[in-house]
CSV table of C-alpha atoms in Angstrom, one decimal:
chain,number,residue,atom,x,y,z
A,1,UNK,CA,-17.7,15.9,20.9
A,2,UNK,CA,-16.9,12.4,22.1
A,3,UNK,CA,-20.6,11.1,21.7
A,4,UNK,CA,-20.4,11.4,17.9
A,5,UNK,CA,-17.3,9.1,17.9
A,6,UNK,CA,-19.1,6.5,19.9
A,7,UNK,CA,-21.8,6.1,17.4
A,8,UNK,CA,-21.8,5.6,13.6
A,9,UNK,CA,-19.9,8.5,12.0
A,10,UNK,CA,-21.3,9.8,8.6
A,11,UNK,CA,-17.9,11.0,7.4
A,12,UNK,CA,-16.3,7.6,8.0
A,13,UNK,CA,-19.1,6.0,6.2
A,14,UNK,CA,-18.8,8.2,3.2
A,15,UNK,CA,-15.0,7.7,3.0
A,16,UNK,CA,-15.6,3.9,3.1
A,17,UNK,CA,-17.9,3.9,0.1
A,18,UNK,CA,-16.1,2.2,-2.7
A,19,UNK,CA,-16.8,5.0,-5.3
A,20,UNK,CA,-15.4,7.5,-2.8
A,21,UNK,CA,-12.4,5.6,-1.6
A,22,UNK,CA,-11.4,4.6,-5.2
A,23,UNK,CA,-11.8,8.2,-6.3
A,24,UNK,CA,-9.6,9.3,-3.4
A,25,UNK,CA,-6.9,6.7,-4.2
A,26,UNK,CA,-6.9,7.6,-7.9
A,27,UNK,CA,-6.5,11.4,-7.0
A,28,UNK,CA,-3.7,10.6,-4.7
A,29,UNK,CA,-1.9,8.5,-7.3
A,30,UNK,CA,-2.3,11.2,-9.9
A,31,UNK,CA,-1.0,13.8,-7.4
A,32,UNK,CA,2.1,11.8,-6.4
A,33,UNK,CA,2.8,11.0,-10.1
A,34,UNK,CA,2.6,14.6,-11.1
A,35,UNK,CA,4.8,15.5,-8.2
A,36,UNK,CA,7.4,12.9,-9.2
A,37,UNK,CA,7.5,13.7,-12.9
A,38,UNK,CA,7.6,17.6,-12.6
A,39,UNK,CA,10.0,19.0,-10.2
A,40,UNK,CA,8.7,22.6,-10.4
A,41,UNK,CA,5.2,21.3,-9.7
A,42,UNK,CA,6.6,19.3,-6.7
A,43,UNK,CA,8.2,22.4,-5.2
A,44,UNK,CA,4.9,24.3,-5.6
A,45,UNK,CA,3.0,21.4,-4.0
A,46,UNK,CA,5.3,21.1,-1.1
A,47,UNK,CA,5.0,24.9,-0.4
A,48,UNK,CA,1.2,24.6,-0.6
A,49,UNK,CA,1.1,21.5,1.6
A,50,UNK,CA,3.2,23.2,4.3
A,51,UNK,CA,0.9,26.3,4.1
A,52,UNK,CA,-2.2,24.2,4.5
A,53,UNK,CA,-0.7,22.2,7.5
A,54,UNK,CA,0.3,25.5,9.1
A,55,UNK,CA,-3.0,27.1,8.5
A,56,UNK,CA,-4.9,24.0,9.9
A,57,UNK,CA,-2.7,23.9,13.0
A,58,UNK,CA,-3.3,27.6,13.6
A,59,UNK,CA,-7.0,27.3,13.1
A,60,UNK,CA,-7.1,24.5,15.6
A,61,UNK,CA,-5.1,26.3,18.2
A,62,UNK,CA,-7.4,29.4,17.7
A,63,UNK,CA,-10.6,27.3,17.9
A,64,UNK,CA,-9.6,25.1,20.9
A,65,UNK,CA,-11.0,27.5,23.6
A,66,UNK,CA,-14.2,28.1,21.7
A,67,UNK,CA,-14.7,24.3,21.1
A,68,UNK,CA,-14.1,23.6,24.8
A,69,UNK,CA,-16.6,26.2,25.9
A,70,UNK,CA,-19.3,25.2,23.5
A,71,UNK,CA,-18.8,21.4,23.6
A,72,UNK,CA,-21.5,20.7,26.2
A,73,UNK,CA,-24.1,22.6,24.1
A,74,UNK,CA,-22.9,21.3,20.7
A,75,UNK,CA,-22.5,17.6,21.6
A,76,UNK,CA,-26.2,16.8,21.2
A,77,UNK,CA,-26.7,18.9,18.1
A,78,UNK,CA,-23.7,17.3,16.4
A,79,UNK,CA,-25.1,13.8,17.3
A,80,UNK,CA,-28.5,14.6,16.0
A,81,UNK,CA,-27.0,16.1,12.7
A,82,UNK,CA,-24.7,13.0,12.4
A,83,UNK,CA,-27.7,10.7,12.9
A,84,UNK,CA,-29.8,12.5,10.2
A,85,UNK,CA,-26.9,12.4,7.8
A,86,UNK,CA,-26.4,8.7,8.3
A,87,UNK,CA,-30.1,8.1,7.7
A,88,UNK,CA,-29.7,10.2,4.5
A,89,UNK,CA,-26.7,8.2,3.5
A,90,UNK,CA,-28.6,4.9,4.0
A,91,UNK,CA,-31.3,6.3,1.7
A,92,UNK,CA,-28.8,7.3,-1.0
A,93,UNK,CA,-27.1,3.8,-0.7
A,94,UNK,CA,-30.4,2.2,-1.3
A,95,UNK,CA,-31.4,4.3,-4.2
A,96,UNK,CA,-27.9,4.5,-5.9
A,97,UNK,CA,-26.3,1.1,-6.0
A,98,UNK,CA,-23.4,2.5,-8.0
A,99,UNK,CA,-22.0,4.0,-4.8
A,100,UNK,CA,-21.0,0.5,-3.8
A,101,UNK,CA,-18.7,0.1,-6.8
A,102,UNK,CA,-15.2,1.6,-7.5
A,103,UNK,CA,-15.1,4.4,-10.1
A,104,UNK,CA,-13.6,2.1,-12.8
A,105,UNK,CA,-16.8,-0.1,-12.7
């Protein structure tokens, strides 16, 4: 899937939109603040975080042979989907100027 990373990546573009990045930053601050002020919640969150990391690692390990086998066939399909998504994002950015502002604005 290296071809997708050589061209514009729609996920990176979405994450760089001010409205998205400011929302993510706000959520991260709230999450951290909640963990700091509520020890019980911090314990629950840490268990959950470890579980998610473990599940993600297990999923990646299990999918690796499949991805390696399908990569040549999927590469062009992923590139086409990424290109279409980027064009759709261009259209959204043009029609919705608020996407270029942080949430507080």
